[in-house]
Coordinates of C-alpha atoms in Angstrom, one line a residue:
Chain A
X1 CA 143.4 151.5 86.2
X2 CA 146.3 150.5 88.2
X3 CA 144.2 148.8 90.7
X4 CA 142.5 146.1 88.2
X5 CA 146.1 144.9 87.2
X6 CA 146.5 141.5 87.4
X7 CA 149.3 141.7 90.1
X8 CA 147.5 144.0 92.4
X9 CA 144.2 141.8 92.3
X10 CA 146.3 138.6 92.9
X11 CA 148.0 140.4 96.3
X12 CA 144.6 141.3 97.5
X13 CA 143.3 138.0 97.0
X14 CA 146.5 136.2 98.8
X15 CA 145.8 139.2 101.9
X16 CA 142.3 138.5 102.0
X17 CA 142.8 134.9 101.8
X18 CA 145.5 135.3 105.2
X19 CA 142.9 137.2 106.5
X20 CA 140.5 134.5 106.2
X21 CA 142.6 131.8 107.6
X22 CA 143.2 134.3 110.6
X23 CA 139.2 135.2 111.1
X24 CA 137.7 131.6 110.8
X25 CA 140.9 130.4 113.2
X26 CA 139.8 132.6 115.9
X27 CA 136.0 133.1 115.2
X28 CA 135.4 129.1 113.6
X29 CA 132.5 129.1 110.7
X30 CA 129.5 130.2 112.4
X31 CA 130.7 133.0 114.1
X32 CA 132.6 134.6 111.1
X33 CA 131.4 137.2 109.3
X34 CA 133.1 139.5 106.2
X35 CA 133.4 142.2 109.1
X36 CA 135.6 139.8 110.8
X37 CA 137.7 139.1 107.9
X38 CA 137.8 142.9 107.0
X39 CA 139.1 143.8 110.2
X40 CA 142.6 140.5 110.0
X41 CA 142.5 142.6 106.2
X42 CA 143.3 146.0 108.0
X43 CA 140.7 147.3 105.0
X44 CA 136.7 147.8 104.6
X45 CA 134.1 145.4 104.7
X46 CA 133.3 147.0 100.8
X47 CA 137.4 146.7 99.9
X48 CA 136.2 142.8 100.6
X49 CA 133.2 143.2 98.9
X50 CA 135.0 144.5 95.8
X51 CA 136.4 141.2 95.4
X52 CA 133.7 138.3 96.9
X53 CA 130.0 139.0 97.3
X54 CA 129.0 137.0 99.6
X55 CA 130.6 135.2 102.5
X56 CA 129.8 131.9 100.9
X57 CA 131.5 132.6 98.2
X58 CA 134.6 134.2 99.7
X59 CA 134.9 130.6 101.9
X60 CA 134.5 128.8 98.5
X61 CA 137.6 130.5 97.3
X62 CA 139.8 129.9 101.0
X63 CA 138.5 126.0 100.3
X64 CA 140.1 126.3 96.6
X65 CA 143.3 128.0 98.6
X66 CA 143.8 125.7 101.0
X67 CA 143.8 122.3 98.2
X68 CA 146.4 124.8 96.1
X69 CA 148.4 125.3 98.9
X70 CA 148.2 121.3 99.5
X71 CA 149.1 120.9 96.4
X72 CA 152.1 122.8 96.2
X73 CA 154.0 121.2 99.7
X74 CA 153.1 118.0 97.7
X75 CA 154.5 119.2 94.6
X76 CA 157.8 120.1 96.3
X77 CA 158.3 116.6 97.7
X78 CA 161.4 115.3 95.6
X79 CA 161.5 111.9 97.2
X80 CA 161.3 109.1 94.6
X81 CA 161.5 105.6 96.2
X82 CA 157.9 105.2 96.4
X83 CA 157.6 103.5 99.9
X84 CA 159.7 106.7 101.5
X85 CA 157.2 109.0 99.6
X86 CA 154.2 107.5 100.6
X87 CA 155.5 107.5 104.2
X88 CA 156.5 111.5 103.4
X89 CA 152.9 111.7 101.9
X90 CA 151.1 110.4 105.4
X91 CA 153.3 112.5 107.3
X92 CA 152.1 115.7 105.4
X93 CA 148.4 114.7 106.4
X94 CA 148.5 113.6 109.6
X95 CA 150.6 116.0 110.8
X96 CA 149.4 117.2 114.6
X97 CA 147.3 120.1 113.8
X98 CA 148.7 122.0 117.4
X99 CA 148.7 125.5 116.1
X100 CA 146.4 125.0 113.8
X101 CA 143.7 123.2 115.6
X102 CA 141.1 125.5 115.1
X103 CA 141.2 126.4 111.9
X104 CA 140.6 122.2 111.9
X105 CA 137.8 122.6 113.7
X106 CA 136.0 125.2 111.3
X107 CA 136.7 123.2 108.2
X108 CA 134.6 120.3 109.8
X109 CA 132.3 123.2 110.7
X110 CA 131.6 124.2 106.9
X111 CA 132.4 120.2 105.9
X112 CA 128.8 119.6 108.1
X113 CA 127.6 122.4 105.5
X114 CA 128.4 121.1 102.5
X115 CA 125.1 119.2 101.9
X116 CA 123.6 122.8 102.2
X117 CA 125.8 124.9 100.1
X118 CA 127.2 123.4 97.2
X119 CA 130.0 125.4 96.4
X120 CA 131.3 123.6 100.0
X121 CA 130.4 120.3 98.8
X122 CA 132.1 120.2 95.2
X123 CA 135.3 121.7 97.2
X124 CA 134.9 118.9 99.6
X125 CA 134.9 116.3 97.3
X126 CA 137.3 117.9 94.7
X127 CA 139.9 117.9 97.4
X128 CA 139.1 114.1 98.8
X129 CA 139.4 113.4 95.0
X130 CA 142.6 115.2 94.3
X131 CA 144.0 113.6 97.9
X132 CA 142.8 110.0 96.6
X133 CA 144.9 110.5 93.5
X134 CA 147.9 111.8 94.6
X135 CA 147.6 108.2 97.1
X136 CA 146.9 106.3 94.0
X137 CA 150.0 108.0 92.3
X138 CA 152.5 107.0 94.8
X139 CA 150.7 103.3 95.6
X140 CA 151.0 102.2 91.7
X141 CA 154.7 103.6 91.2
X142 CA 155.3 101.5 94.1
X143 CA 153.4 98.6 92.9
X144 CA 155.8 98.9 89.3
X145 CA 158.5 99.3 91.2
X146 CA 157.7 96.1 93.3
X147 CA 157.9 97.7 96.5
X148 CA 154.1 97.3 96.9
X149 CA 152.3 94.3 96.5
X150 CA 149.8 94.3 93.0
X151 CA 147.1 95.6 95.4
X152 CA 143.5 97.6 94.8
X153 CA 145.3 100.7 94.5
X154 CA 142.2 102.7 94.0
X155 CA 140.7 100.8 97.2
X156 CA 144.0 101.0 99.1
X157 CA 143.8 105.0 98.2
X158 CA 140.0 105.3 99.6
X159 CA 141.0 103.4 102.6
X160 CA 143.6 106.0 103.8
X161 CA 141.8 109.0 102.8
X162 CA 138.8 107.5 105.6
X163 CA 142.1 107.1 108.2
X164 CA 143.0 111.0 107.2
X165 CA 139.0 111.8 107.8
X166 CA 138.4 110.1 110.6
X167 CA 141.5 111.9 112.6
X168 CA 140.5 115.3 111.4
X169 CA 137.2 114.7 113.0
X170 CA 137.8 112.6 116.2
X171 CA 140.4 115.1 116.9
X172 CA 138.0 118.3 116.4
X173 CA 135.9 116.6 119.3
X174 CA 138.4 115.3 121.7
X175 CA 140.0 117.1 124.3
X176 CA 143.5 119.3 122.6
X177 CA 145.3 117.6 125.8
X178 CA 144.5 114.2 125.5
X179 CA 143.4 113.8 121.7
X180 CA 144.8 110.8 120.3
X181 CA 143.3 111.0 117.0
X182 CA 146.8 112.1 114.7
X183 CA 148.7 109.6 117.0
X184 CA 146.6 106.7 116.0
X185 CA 145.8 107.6 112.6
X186 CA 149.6 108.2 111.6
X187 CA 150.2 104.6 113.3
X188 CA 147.1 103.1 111.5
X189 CA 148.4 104.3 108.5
X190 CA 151.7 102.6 108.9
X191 CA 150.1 99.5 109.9
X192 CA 147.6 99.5 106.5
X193 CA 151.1 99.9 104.9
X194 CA 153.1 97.3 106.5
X195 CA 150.4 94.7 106.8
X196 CA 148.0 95.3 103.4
X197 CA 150.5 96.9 101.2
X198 CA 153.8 95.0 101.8
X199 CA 153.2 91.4 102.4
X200 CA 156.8 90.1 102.8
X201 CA 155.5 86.2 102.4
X202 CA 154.4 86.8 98.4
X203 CA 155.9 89.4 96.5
X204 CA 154.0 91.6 93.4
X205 CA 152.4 89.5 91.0
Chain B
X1 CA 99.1 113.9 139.4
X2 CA 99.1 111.6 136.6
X3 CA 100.6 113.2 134.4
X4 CA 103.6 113.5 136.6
X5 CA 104.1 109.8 137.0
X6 CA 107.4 108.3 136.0
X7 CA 105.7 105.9 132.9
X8 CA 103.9 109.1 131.5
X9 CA 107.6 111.5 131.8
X10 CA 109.4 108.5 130.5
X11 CA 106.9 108.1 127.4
X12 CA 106.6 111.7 126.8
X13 CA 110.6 111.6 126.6
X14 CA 110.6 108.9 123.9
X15 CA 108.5 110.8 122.2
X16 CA 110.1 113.5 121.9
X17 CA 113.1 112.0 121.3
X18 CA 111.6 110.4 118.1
X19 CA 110.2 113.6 117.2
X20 CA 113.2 114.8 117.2
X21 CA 115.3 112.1 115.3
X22 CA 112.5 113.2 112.7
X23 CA 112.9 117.1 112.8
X24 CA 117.0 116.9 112.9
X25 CA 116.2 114.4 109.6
X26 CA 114.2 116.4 107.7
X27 CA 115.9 119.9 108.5
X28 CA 119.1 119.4 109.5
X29 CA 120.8 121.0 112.7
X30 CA 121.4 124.5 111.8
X31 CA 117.6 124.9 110.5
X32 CA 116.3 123.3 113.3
X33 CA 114.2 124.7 116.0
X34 CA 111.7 123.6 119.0
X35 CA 108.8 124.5 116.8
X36 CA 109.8 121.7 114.1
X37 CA 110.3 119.7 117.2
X38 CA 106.7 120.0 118.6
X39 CA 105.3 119.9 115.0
X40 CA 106.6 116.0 115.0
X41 CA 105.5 115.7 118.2
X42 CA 102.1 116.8 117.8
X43 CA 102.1 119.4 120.5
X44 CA 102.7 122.6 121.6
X45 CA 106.1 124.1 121.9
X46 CA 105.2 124.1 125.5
X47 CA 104.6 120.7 125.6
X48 CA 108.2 120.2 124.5
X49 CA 109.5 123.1 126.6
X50 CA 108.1 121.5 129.8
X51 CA 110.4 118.9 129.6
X52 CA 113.6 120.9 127.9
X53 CA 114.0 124.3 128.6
X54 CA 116.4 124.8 125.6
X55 CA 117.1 123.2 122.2
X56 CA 120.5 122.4 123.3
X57 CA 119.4 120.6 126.5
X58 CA 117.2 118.9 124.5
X59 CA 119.6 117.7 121.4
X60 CA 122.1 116.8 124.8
X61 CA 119.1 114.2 125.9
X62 CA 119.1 112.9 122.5
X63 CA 122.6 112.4 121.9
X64 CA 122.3 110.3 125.3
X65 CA 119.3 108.4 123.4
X66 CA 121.0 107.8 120.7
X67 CA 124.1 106.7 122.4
X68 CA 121.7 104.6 124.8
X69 CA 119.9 102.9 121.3
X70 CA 123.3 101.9 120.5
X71 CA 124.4 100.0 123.8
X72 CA 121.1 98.0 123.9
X73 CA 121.7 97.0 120.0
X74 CA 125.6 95.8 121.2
X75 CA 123.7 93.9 123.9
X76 CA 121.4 91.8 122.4
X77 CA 124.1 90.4 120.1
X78 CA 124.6 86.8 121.5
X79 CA 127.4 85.6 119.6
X80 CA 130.6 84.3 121.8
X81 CA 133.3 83.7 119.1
X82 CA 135.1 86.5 118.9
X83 CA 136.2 86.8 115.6
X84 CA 132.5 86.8 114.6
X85 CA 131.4 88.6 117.3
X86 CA 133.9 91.6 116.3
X87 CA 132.5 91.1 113.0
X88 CA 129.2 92.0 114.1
X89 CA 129.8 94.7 115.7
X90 CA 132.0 96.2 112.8
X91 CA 128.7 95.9 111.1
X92 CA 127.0 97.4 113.2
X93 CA 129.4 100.1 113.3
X94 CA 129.7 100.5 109.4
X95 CA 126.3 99.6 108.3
X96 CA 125.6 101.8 105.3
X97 CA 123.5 104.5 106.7
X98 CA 120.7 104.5 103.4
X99 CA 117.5 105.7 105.0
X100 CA 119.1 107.8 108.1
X101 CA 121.9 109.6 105.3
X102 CA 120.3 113.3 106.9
X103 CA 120.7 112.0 110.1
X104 CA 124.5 111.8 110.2
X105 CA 124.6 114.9 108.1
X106 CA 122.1 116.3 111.4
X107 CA 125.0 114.8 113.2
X108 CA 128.1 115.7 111.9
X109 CA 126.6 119.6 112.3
X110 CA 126.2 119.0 115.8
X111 CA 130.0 117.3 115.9
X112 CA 131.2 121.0 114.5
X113 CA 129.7 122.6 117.2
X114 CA 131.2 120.2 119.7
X115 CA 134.3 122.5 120.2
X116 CA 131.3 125.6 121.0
X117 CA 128.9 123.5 123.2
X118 CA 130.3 121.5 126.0
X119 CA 126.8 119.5 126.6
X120 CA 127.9 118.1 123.0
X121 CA 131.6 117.6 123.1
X122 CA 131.0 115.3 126.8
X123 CA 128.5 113.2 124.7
X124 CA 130.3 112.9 121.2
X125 CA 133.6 112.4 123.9
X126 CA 131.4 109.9 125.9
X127 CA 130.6 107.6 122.5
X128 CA 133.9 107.8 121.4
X129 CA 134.4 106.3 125.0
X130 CA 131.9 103.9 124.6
X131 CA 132.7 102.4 121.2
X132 CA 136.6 101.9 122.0
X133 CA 135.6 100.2 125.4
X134 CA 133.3 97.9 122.9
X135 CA 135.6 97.1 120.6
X136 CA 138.4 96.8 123.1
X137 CA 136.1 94.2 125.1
X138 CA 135.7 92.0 122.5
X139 CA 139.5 92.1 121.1
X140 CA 140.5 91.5 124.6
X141 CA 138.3 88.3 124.4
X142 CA 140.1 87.3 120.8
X143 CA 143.4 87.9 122.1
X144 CA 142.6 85.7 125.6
X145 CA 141.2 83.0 123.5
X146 CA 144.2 83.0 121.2
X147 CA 142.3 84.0 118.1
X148 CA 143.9 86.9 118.2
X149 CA 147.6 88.1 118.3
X150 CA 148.8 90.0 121.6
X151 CA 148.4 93.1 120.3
X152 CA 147.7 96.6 121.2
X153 CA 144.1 96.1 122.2
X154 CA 143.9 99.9 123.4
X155 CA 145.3 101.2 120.2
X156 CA 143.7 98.6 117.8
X157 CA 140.1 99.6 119.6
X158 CA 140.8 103.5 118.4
X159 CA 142.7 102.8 115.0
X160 CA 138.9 101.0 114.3
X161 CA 136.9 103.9 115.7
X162 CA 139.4 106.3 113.0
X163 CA 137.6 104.3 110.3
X164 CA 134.4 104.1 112.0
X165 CA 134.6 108.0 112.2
X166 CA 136.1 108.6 108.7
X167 CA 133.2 106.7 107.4
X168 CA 130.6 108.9 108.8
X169 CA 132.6 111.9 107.5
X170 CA 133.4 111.3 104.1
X171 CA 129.7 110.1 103.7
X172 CA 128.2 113.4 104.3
X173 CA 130.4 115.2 101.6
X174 CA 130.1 113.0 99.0
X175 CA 127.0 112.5 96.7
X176 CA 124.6 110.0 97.7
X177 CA 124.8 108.2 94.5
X178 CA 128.4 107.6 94.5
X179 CA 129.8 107.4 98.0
X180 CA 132.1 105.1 98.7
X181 CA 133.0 105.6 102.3
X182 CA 131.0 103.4 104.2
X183 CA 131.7 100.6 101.7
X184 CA 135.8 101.3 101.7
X185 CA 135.4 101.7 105.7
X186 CA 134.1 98.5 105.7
X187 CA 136.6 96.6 103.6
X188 CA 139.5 98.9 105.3
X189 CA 138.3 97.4 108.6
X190 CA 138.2 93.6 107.5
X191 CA 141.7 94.2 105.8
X192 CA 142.8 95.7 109.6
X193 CA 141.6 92.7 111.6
X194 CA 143.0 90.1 109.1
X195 CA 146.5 91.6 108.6
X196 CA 147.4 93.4 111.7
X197 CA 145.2 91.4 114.3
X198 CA 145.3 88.3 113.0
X199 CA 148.9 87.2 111.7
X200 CA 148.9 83.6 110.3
X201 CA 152.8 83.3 110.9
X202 CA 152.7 83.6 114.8
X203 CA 150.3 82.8 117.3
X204 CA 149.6 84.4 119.9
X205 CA 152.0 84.2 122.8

């Protein structure tokens, strides 16, 4: 059957998965139902059905998206000196959300769900994990390369992921017109960089 | 009539308010419901309705309670120095939550609604508010008394309520066994005050 290819089931899920983004931007979590995501599909609520059974699942899938897509802008990255990269790497997320505020918003929606729906919570902390190491990554080459100081990497990598949390939920809260929350972070970060990473009076040990 | 009187209102209200630190606790924001409510406070639905005429009303008076719980801890703190004082209240700010994990969970729910409920986003705005006019108080007081550098007392006050934040988000996602965020938030926070507010190369000019 031409419609169980491979291809044809990997173009619905990348529609349905637009679709998604598209619904839960302009509906946020609670609101959004497979109706909703049907209609930004153009097809049936049972052409989504065909591929997700339930809404929790679908939104487990859109979670699994979103790190892939992550994933791949960091993959592209080509920068090597590692304190450039890391800069690059903070820049990626902390990023002003502007168009995308919303869709912000509902990802803290189902975040607050995650102790209630484990599918959620094991996307939650598989992407904080995979964020974590791809901070770790960048920190060590720098501490090998001696451009970083031979700090707790692993700590050092926790301790910006909170800085990336902590904007993506002060800013879901504050005003869009006066929300300082990307502003800070990104400065934050720089400052945890400057001041914890690079100590100019001792170098790597 | 008695029961009108301003003690017996005020004492009905902190009971309720307890009840309902209970009910959010136990059943989390989504689930819960004025019935829980009066079932912890050991009346009628009435009862509670007499006072509140909707759940949201009613989670908006306890956000305000909560809030108001938090200024009369930051008050009996006697300390003067500053640097201890602001270590205090970082404490304070990052103690790990234990015993009142659901609660934040209860909490970060209500946060996700923020955005949908304007009774929320004003309070959750309004801490924010409060916390950053704390923090800012008592850097100001470093910085005047020289145990702090000059710095950016406005900005340092919201970099700290980022981590503050972050804390309470990460927490909620990750498994009760093995989170790390208000531990790293903690560390993240001394490693901020030592490097960026407290320079050992320059005083303060």
């Amino acid at each position: 059957m031409a419609d169980d290819s491979d291809s044809s089931r990997s173009n619905a899920h990348g529609e349905i998965m637009r679709a998604t983004y598209r619904a839960l931007r302009d509906h946020g979590y609670a609101n959004l139902t497979i109706k909703r995501i049907a209609e930004e599909y153009g097809k049936s609520t049972a052409a989504v059905h065909y591929h997700y059974d339930t809404k929790d699942e679908l939104l487990a899938a859109f979670l699994d998206y979103l790190l892939g897509r992550f994933k791949d802008t960091v993959h592209e990255v080509e920068i090597i000196d590692p304190e450039r990269r890391l800069d690059s790497l903070l820049d990626q997320l902390l990023i002003e959300p502007n168009d995308h505020r919303d869709l912000l918003i509902a990802m803290l929606e189902m975040r607050s769900q995650a102790p209630y729906r484990e599918a959620f919570g094991e996307r939650f902390r598989g992407s904080d994990a995979y964020v974590r190491y791809i901070l770790r990554t960048v920190i060590e080459q720098g501490v090998a390369a001696g451009a970083f100081d031979d700090v707790d990497v692993d700590h050092a990598a926790r301790a910006l992921m909170t800085v990336v949390v902590g904007a993506q939920t002060r800013d879901a809260v504050l005003n869009d017109d006066e929300s300082d929350a990307f502003e800070t972070a990104r400065r934050l970060a720089d400052e945890y960089v400057s001041a914890v990473l690079i100590d100019d009076d001792s170098g790597a040990n």
